[in-house]
Coordinates of C-alpha atoms in Angstrom, one line a residue:
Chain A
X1 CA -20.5 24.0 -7.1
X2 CA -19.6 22.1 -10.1
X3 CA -16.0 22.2 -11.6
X4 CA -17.0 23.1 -15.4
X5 CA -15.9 25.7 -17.7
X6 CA -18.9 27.6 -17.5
X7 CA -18.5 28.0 -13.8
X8 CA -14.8 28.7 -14.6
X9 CA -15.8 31.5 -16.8
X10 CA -18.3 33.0 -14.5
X11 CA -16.0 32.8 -11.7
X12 CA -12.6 34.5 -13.5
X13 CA -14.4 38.1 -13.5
X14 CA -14.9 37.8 -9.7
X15 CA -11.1 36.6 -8.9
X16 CA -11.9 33.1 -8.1
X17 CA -12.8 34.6 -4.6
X18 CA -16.1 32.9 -4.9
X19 CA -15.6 28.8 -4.9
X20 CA -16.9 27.3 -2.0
X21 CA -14.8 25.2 0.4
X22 CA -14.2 21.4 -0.9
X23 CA -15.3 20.0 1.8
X24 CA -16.8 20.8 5.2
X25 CA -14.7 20.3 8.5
X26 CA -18.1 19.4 10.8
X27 CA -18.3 18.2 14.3
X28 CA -18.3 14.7 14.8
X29 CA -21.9 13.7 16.0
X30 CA -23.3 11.4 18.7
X31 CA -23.5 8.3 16.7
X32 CA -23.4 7.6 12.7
X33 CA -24.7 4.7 10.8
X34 CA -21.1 3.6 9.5
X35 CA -17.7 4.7 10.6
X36 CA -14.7 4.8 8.2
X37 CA -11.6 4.3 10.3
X38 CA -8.7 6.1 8.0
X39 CA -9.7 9.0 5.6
X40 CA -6.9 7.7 2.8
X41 CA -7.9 7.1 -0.5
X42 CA -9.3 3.5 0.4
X43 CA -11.3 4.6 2.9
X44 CA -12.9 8.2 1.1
X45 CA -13.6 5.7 -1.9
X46 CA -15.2 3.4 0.7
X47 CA -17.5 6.5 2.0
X48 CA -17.9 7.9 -1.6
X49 CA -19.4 3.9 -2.9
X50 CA -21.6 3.7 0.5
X51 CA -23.2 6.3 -0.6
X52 CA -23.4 6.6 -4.2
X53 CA -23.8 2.8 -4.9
X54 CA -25.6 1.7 -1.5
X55 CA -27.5 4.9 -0.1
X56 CA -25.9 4.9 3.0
X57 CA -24.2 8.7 3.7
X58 CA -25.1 8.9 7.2
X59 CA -21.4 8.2 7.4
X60 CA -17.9 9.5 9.3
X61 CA -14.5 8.7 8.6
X62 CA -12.2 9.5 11.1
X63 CA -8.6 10.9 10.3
X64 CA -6.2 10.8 12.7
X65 CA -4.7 13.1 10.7
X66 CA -5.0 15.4 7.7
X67 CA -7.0 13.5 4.9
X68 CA -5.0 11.7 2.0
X69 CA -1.7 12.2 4.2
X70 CA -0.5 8.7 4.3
X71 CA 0.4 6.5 1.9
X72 CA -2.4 7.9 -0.5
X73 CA 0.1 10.9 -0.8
X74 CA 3.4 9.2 -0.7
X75 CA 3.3 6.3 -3.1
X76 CA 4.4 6.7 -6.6
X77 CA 1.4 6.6 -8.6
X78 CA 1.2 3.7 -10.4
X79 CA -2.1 2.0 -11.7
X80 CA -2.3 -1.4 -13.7
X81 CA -3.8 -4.7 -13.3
X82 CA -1.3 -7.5 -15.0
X83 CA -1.5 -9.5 -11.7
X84 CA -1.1 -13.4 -12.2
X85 CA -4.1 -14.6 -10.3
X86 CA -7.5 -14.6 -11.2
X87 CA -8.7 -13.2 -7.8
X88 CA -6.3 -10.5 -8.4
X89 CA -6.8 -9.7 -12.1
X90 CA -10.1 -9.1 -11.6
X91 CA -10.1 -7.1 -8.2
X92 CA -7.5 -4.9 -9.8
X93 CA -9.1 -5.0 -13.3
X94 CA -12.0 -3.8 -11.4
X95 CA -10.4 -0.7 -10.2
X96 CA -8.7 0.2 -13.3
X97 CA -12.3 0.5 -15.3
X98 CA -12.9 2.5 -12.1
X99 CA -9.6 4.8 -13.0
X100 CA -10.7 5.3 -15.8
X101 CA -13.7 7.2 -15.5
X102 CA -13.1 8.4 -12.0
X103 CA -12.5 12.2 -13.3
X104 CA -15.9 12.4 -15.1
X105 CA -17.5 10.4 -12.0
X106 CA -16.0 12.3 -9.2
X107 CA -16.2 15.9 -12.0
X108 CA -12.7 16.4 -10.5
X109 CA -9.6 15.8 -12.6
X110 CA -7.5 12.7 -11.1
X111 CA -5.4 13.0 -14.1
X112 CA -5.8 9.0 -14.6
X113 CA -3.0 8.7 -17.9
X114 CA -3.2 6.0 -19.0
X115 CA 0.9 6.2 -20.5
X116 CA 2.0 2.0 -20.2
X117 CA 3.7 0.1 -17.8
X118 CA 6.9 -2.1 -19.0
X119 CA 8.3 -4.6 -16.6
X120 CA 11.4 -5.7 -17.2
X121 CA 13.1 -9.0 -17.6
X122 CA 16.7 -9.5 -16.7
X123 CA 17.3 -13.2 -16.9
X124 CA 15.6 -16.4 -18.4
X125 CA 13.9 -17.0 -15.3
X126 CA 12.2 -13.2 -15.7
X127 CA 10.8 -13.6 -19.1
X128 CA 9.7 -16.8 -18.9
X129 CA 7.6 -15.2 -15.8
X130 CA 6.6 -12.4 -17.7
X131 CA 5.4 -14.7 -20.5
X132 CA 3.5 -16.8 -17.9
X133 CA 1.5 -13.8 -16.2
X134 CA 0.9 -12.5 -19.7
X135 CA -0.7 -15.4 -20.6
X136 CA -2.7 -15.2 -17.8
X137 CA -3.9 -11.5 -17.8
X138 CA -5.0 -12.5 -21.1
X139 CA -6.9 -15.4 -20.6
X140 CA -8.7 -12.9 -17.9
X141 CA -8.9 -10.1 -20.4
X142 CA -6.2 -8.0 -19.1
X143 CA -3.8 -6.7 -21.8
X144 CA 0.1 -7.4 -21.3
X145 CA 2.4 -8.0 -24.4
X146 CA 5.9 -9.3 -24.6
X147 CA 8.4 -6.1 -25.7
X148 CA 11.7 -6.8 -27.0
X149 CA 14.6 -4.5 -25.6
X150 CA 14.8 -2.5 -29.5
X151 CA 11.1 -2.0 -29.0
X152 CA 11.6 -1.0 -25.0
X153 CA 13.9 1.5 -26.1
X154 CA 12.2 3.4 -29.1
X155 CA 9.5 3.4 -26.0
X156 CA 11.9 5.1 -23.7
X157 CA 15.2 6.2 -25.2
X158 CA 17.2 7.2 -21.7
X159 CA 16.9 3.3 -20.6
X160 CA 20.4 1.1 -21.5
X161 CA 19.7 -1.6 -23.4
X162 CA 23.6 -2.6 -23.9
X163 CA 24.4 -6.2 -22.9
X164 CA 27.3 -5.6 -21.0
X165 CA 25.7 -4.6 -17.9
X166 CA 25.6 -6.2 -14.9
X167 CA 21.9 -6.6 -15.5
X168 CA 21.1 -6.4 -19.0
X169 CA 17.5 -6.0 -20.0
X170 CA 16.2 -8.9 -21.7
X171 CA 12.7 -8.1 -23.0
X172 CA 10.0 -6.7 -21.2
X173 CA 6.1 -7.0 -21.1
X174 CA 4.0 -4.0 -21.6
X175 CA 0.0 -3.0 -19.9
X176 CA -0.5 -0.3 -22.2
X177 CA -3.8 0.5 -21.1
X178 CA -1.8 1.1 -17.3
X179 CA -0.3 4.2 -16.6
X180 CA -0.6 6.4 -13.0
X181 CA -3.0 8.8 -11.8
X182 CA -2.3 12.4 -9.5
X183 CA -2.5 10.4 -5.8
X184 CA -3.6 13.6 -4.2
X185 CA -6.3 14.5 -6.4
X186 CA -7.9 11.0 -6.2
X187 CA -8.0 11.9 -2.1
X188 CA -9.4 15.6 -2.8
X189 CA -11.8 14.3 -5.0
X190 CA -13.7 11.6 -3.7
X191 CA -13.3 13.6 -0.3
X192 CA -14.7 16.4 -1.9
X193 CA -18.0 13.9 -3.5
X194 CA -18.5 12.6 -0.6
X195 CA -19.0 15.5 1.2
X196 CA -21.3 16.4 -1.0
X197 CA -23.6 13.2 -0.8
X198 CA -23.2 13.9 3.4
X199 CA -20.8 12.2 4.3
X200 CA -18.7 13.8 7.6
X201 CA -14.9 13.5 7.3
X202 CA -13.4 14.3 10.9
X203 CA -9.3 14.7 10.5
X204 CA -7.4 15.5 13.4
X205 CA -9.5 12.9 15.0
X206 CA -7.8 9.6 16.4
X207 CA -9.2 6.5 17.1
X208 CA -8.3 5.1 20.5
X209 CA -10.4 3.0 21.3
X210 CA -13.2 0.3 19.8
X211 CA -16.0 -0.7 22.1
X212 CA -17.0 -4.3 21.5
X213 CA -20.3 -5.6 23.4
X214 CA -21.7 -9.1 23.2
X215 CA -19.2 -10.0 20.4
X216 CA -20.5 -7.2 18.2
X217 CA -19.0 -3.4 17.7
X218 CA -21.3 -0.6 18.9
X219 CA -19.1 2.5 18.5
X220 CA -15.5 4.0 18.7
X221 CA -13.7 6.2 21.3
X222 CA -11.3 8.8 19.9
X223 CA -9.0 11.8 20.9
X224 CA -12.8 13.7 20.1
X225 CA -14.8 11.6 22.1
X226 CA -17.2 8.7 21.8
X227 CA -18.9 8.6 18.7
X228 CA -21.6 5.6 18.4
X229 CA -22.3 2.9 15.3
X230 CA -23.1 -0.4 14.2
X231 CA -21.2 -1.0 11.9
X232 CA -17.3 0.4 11.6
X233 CA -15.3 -0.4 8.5
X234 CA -11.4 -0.3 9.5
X235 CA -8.9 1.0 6.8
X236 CA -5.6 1.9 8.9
X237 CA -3.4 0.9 6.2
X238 CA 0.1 0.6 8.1
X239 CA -1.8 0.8 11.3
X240 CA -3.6 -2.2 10.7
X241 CA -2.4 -4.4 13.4
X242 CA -2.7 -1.3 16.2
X243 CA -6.6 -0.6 15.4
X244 CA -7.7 -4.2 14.9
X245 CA -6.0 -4.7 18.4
X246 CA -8.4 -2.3 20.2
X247 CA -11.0 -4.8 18.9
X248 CA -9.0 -7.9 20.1
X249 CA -8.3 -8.9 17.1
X250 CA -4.9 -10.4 15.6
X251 CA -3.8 -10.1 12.1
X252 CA -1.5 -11.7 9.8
X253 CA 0.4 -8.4 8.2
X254 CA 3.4 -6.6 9.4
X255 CA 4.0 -3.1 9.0
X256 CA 7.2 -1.9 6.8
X257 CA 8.8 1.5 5.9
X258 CA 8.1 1.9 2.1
X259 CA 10.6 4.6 0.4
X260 CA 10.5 6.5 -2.6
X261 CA 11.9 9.9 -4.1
X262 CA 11.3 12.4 -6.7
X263 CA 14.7 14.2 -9.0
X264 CA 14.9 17.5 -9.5
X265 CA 12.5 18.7 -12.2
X266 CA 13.6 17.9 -16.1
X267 CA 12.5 18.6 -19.8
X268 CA 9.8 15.3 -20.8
X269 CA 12.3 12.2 -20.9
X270 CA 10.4 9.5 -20.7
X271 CA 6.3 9.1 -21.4
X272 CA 5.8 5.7 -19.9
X273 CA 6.4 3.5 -16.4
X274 CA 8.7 1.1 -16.4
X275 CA 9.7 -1.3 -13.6
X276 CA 12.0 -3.9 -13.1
X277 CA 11.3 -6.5 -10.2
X278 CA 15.2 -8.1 -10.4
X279 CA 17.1 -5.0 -10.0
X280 CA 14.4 -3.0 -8.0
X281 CA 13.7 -0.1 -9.5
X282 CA 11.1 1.7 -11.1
X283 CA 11.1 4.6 -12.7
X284 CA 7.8 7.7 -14.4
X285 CA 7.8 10.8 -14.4
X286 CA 5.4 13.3 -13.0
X287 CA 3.8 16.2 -15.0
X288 CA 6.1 18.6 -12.9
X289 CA 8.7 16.9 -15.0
X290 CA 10.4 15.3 -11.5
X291 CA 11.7 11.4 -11.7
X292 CA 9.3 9.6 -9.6
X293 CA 11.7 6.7 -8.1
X294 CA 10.4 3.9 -6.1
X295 CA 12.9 1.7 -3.5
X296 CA 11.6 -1.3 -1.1
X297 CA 11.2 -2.1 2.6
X298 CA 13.5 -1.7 5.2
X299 CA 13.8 -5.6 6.6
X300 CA 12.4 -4.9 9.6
X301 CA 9.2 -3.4 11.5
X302 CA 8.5 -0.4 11.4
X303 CA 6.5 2.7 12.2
X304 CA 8.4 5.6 11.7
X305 CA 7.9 6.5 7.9
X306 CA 11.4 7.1 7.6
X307 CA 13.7 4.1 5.6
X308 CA 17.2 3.1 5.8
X309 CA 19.5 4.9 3.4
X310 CA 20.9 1.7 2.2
X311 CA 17.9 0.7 1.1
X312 CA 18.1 4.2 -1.1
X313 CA 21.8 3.4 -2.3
X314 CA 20.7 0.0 -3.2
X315 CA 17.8 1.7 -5.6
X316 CA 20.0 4.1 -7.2
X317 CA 22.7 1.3 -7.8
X318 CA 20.5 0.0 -10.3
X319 CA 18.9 3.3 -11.6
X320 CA 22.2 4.3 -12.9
X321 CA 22.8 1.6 -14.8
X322 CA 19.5 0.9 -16.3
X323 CA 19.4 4.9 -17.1
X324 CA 22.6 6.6 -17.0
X325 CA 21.2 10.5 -17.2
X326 CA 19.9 10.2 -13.9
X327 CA 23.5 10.1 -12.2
X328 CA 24.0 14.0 -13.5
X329 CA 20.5 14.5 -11.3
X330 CA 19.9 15.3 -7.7
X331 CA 17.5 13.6 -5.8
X332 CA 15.3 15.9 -4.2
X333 CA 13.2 14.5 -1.6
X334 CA 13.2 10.5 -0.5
X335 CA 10.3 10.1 1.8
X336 CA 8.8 7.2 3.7
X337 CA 5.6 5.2 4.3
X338 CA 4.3 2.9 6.5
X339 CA 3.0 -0.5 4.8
X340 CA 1.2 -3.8 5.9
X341 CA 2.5 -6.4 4.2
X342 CA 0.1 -9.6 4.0
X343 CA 2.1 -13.2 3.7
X344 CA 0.9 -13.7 0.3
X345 CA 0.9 -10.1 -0.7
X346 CA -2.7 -9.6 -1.2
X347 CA -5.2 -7.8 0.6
X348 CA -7.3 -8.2 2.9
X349 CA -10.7 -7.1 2.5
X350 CA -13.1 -9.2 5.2
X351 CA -15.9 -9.1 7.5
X352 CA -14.3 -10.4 11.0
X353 CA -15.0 -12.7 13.5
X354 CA -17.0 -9.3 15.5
X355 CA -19.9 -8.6 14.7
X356 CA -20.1 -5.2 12.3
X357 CA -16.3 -4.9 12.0
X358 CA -15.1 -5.4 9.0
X359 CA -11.6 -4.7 8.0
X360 CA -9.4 -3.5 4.8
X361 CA -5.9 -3.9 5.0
X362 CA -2.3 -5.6 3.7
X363 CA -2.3 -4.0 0.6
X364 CA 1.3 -3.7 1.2
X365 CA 3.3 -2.1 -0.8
X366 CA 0.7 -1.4 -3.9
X367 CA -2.3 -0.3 -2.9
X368 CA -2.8 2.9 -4.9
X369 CA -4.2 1.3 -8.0
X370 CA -6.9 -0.3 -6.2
X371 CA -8.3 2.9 -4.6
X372 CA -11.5 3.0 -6.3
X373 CA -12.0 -0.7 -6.4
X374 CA -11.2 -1.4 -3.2
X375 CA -13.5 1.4 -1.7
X376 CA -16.1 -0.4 -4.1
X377 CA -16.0 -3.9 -3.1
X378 CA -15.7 -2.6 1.0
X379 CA -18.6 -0.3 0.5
X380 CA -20.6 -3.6 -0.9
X381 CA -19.3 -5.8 2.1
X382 CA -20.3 -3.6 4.8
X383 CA -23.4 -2.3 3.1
X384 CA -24.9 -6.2 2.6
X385 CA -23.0 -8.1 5.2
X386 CA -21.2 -10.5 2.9
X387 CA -18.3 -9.1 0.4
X388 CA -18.6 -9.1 -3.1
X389 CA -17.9 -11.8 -5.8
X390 CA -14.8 -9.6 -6.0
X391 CA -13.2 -9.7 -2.5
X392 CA -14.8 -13.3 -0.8
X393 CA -11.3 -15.1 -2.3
X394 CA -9.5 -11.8 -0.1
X395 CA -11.1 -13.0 3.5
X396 CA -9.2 -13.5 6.5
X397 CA -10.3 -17.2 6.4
X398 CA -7.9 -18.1 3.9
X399 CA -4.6 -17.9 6.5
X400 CA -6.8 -20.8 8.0
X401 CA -7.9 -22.5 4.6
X402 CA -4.5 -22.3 3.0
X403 CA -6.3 -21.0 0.1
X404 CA -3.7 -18.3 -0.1
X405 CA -3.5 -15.5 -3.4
X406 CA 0.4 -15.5 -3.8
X407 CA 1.3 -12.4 -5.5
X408 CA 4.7 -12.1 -4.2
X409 CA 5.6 -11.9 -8.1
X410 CA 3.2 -9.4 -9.3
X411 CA 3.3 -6.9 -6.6
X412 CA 7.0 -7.4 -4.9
X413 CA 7.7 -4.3 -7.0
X414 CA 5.4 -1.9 -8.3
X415 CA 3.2 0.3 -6.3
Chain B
X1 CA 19.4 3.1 10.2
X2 CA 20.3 1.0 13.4
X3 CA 23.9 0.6 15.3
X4 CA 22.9 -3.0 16.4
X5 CA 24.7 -4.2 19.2
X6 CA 25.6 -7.5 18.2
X7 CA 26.4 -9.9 21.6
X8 CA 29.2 -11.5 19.7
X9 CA 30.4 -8.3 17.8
X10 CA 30.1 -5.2 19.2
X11 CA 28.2 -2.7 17.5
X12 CA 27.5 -2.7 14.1
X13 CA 25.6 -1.3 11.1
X14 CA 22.0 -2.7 10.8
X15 CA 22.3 -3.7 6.9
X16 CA 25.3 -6.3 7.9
X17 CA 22.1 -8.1 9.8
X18 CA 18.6 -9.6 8.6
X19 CA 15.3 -9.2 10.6
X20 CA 14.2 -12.9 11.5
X21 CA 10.7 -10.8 12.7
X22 CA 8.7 -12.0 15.5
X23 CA 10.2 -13.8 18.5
X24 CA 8.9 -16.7 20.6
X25 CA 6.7 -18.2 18.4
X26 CA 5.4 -21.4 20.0
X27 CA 5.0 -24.2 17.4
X28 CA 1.6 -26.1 18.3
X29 CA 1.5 -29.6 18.3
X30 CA 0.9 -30.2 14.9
X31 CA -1.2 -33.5 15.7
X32 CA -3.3 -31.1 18.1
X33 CA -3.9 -28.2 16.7
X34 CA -7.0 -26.6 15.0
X35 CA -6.5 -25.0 12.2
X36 CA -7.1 -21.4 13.5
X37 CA -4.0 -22.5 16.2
X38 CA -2.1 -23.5 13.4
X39 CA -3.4 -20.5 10.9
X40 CA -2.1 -18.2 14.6
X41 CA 1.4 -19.5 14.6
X42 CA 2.0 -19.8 10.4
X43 CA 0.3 -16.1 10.4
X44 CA -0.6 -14.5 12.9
X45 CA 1.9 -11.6 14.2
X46 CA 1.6 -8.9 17.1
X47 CA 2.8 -6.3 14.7
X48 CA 3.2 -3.2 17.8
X49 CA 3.7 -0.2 17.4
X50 CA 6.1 0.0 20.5
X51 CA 8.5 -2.0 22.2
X52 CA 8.8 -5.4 19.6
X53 CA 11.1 -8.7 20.6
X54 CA 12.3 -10.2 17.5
X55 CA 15.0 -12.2 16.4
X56 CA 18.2 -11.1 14.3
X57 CA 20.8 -12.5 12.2
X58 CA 24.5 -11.0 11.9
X59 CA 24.6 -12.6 8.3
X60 CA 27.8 -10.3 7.4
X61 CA 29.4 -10.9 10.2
X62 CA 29.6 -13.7 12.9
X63 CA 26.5 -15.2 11.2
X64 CA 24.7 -15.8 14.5
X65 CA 21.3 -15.9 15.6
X66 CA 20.4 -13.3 18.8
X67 CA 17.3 -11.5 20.1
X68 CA 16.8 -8.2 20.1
X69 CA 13.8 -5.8 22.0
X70 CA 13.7 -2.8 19.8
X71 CA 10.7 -0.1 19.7
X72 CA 8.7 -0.1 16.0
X73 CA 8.3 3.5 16.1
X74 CA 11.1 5.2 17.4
X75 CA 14.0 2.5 16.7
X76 CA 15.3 2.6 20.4
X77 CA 16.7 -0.6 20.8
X78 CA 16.0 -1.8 25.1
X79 CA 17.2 -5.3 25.2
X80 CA 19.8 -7.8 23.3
X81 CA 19.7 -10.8 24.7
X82 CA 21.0 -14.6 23.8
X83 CA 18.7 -16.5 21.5
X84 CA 17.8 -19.4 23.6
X85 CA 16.5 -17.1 26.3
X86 CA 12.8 -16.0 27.3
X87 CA 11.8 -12.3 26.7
X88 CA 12.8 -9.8 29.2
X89 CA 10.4 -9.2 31.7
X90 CA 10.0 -5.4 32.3
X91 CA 11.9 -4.1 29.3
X92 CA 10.8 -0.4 28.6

């Protein structure tokens, strides 16, 4: 049923007993035409553009677990596409267009706002960076303008712009057409559209196995059995390395606990993102009016989703400073993710060396804002065989090329 | 958060060390290799979810190199052992 007003009105006399599930919970069948490893949001938005874009819904992803309860619901939100490269700008410029008329195309409310990111300079070194990737987002159409600290501030009135502080801010540069989306919502939705164009999503169903015959994939085994397919598109995110290993296969990311934490709830203090590479921390707030607070990886593997509190101590360190209310608030939850992080901190989004396997991983420690592109440019790679315009610079060849995307700069951070 | 046992130190809290990731990374012959051998050893890592050998650093403290066997997933650490030795055999 469609999510309008008039089916809003019609349904309110009736209680809202009426609305049909979201999406169905089926039985996995005997064999599919794809099979979506990881029912996160890269892997849905995979399912959703096979379908819409390429006909293909004879489709299951398989969930290990609940759908969207990885690091599609644990990262902090964030979409932009100020990266420095031009592979990057435009996979990520991509997938913000996408953002931004995902609600109407999904007719489920992501909540895309579209509020600004600032990242902050702290030193020469910083805003002559800034300056640099400006430049470059605007040579590839991507807005990002220089702020001054007077002009950060009349933006965001908690942040401390005094120079005494151990780190004082500088300047800034501003995405203004960034801003963060609701991460669950973007799962539930293109879950829910998919469904709708056919597409099976089996949670609670892990994959254990990958059966490989005569250097080509020809179906999966999992805690529900064998399911058959020709073609299998792997989007483990943090599990990357364990899945591609059931097909032999070795890749160049390691996993990492990601952490972040929420505040108790406040009044509106702040109507923009803002992020600051040098100190590590970054900083929104959600519409339940919680501080949305992101801190980095533990140093070390990992794949327990739970971080070292240093790492927290480290964040908070900074936070104070930069924004001194927060020291009066109480953190309410710090949570943890698992993340494959790539050596140049780009993606990977490749056919592989077996036949009909293709694989989407290392986005690392920012892959939210590239959900709907992402999805799109896999969707296209499986569906034809070759990857998109968009993603042949994100192969796995390029570790043996050298033609690495270093975004070490652009995506150290923000997430 | 780890207690390391540091060979030289005794135990000690994991943020005085750094993670120096993988262990026992042959270098190819760099006159030899393909470049998929030498793409394996620049990039290529075994990334387990499980037992892991790796190498650490006690950088705030006796600023020496060891190895470690430590599980990904639950943080049990099996094995310290000295840095110019081979990985334990049965270690689990």
């Amino acid at each position: 049923m469609k999510y309008s007003l008039w089916n809003l009105l019609r349904q309110a006399p009736r209680g809202h007993r009426d609305w049909p599930q979201a999406w169905r919970n089926p039985e996995p069948k005997e064999a599919y035409d794809v099979i979506i490893i990881g029912a996160g949001g890269h892997g849905l938005a995979t399912a959703y553009y096979l379908a819409k874009e390429h006909g293909i819904s004879r489709t299951a992803v398989l969930e290990k677990g609940w759908l969207g309860g990885g690091n599609t619901g644990r990262n902090t939100t964030i979409v932009r596409s100020n990266y420095l490269w031009d592979e990057s700008a435009h996979l990520y410029e991509h997938s913000l267009r996408l953002f931004e008329t995902l609600s109407q195309d999904l007719n489920f409310n992501v909540m895309f706002s579209p509020r600004g990111v600032i990242n902050l300079a702290h030193n020469e070194h910083d805003l002559k960076e800034l300056r640099r990737r400006g430049h470059a987002c605007r040579l590839n159409g991507i807005d990002y303008e220089m702020v001054t600290p007077r002009e950060i501030k009349e933006i965001a009135p908690i942040i401390n712009i005094s120079r005494s502080i151990r780190y004082p801010v500088l300047g800034g540069a501003m995405q203004r057409r960034a801003g963060n989306a609701r991460h669950d919502a973007v799962a539930w939705g293109l879950a829910r559209r998919a469904d709708e164009l056919g597409v099976d999503i089996i949670q609670n169903c892990e994959v254990t196995g990958i059966d490989v015959r005569d250097g080509r994939v020809t179906g999966v085994q999992t805690t529900r059995g064998a399911i058959r397919a020709n073609r299998i598109g792997a989007v483990p995110a943090g599990h990357a390395s364990v899945v591609a290993s059931m097909a032999g296969l070795r890749l160049p990311v390691e996993s990492h606990a990601l952490q972040a934490m929420v505040t108790e709830p406040v009044k509106p203090v702040l109507d923009t993102v803002i992020m600051s590479n040098t100190v590590h921390v970054y900083i929104s707030q959600s519409d339940k009016g919680e501080l949305v607070l992101g801190a980095g990886i533990d140093g070390y593997n990992s794949y327990s989703q739970k971080g070292g509190i240093n790492v927290i101590e480290h964040q908070l360190e900074g936070l104070c400073e930069l924004y001194p209310i927060v020291s009066r608030l109480k953190i309410m939850r710090v949570w943890g993710g698992i993340v494959d992080i790539a050596p140049d901190a780009s993606p990977i989004i490749s056919k592989t060396p077996i036949e009909g396997f293709y694989i989407n991983c290392g986005w690392g420690t920012g892959g939210f804002k590239a959900t709907p592109g992402s999805g799109w440019v896999f969707a296209h790679t499986i569906a034809q065989d070759r990857p998109h315009r968009l993603n042949e610079a994100f192969d796995l060849g390029r570790f043996e090329s050298g033609l690495l995307i270093d975004e070490h700069g652009a995506a150290a951070v923000a997430h | 958060m780890m207690l390391i046992p540091c060979p030289w130190c005794g135990d000690r809290l994991d943020a005085e060390f750094t993670c120096g990731g993988e262990a026992h990374i042959m270098r190819p012959d760099p006159a030899t290799a393909s470049d998929a051998e030498w793409a394996d050893y620049l990039f290529m890592r075994e990334n387990p979810k499980g037992l892991h050998h790796e190498r650490w650093f006690h950088a705030h403290g006796c600023r020496r190199w060891f190895h470690m066997t430590r599980d990904t997933a639950s943080h049990r650490i099996v094995a310290v052992y000295a840095i110019t030795e081979s990985a334990p055999e049965a270690s689990g």
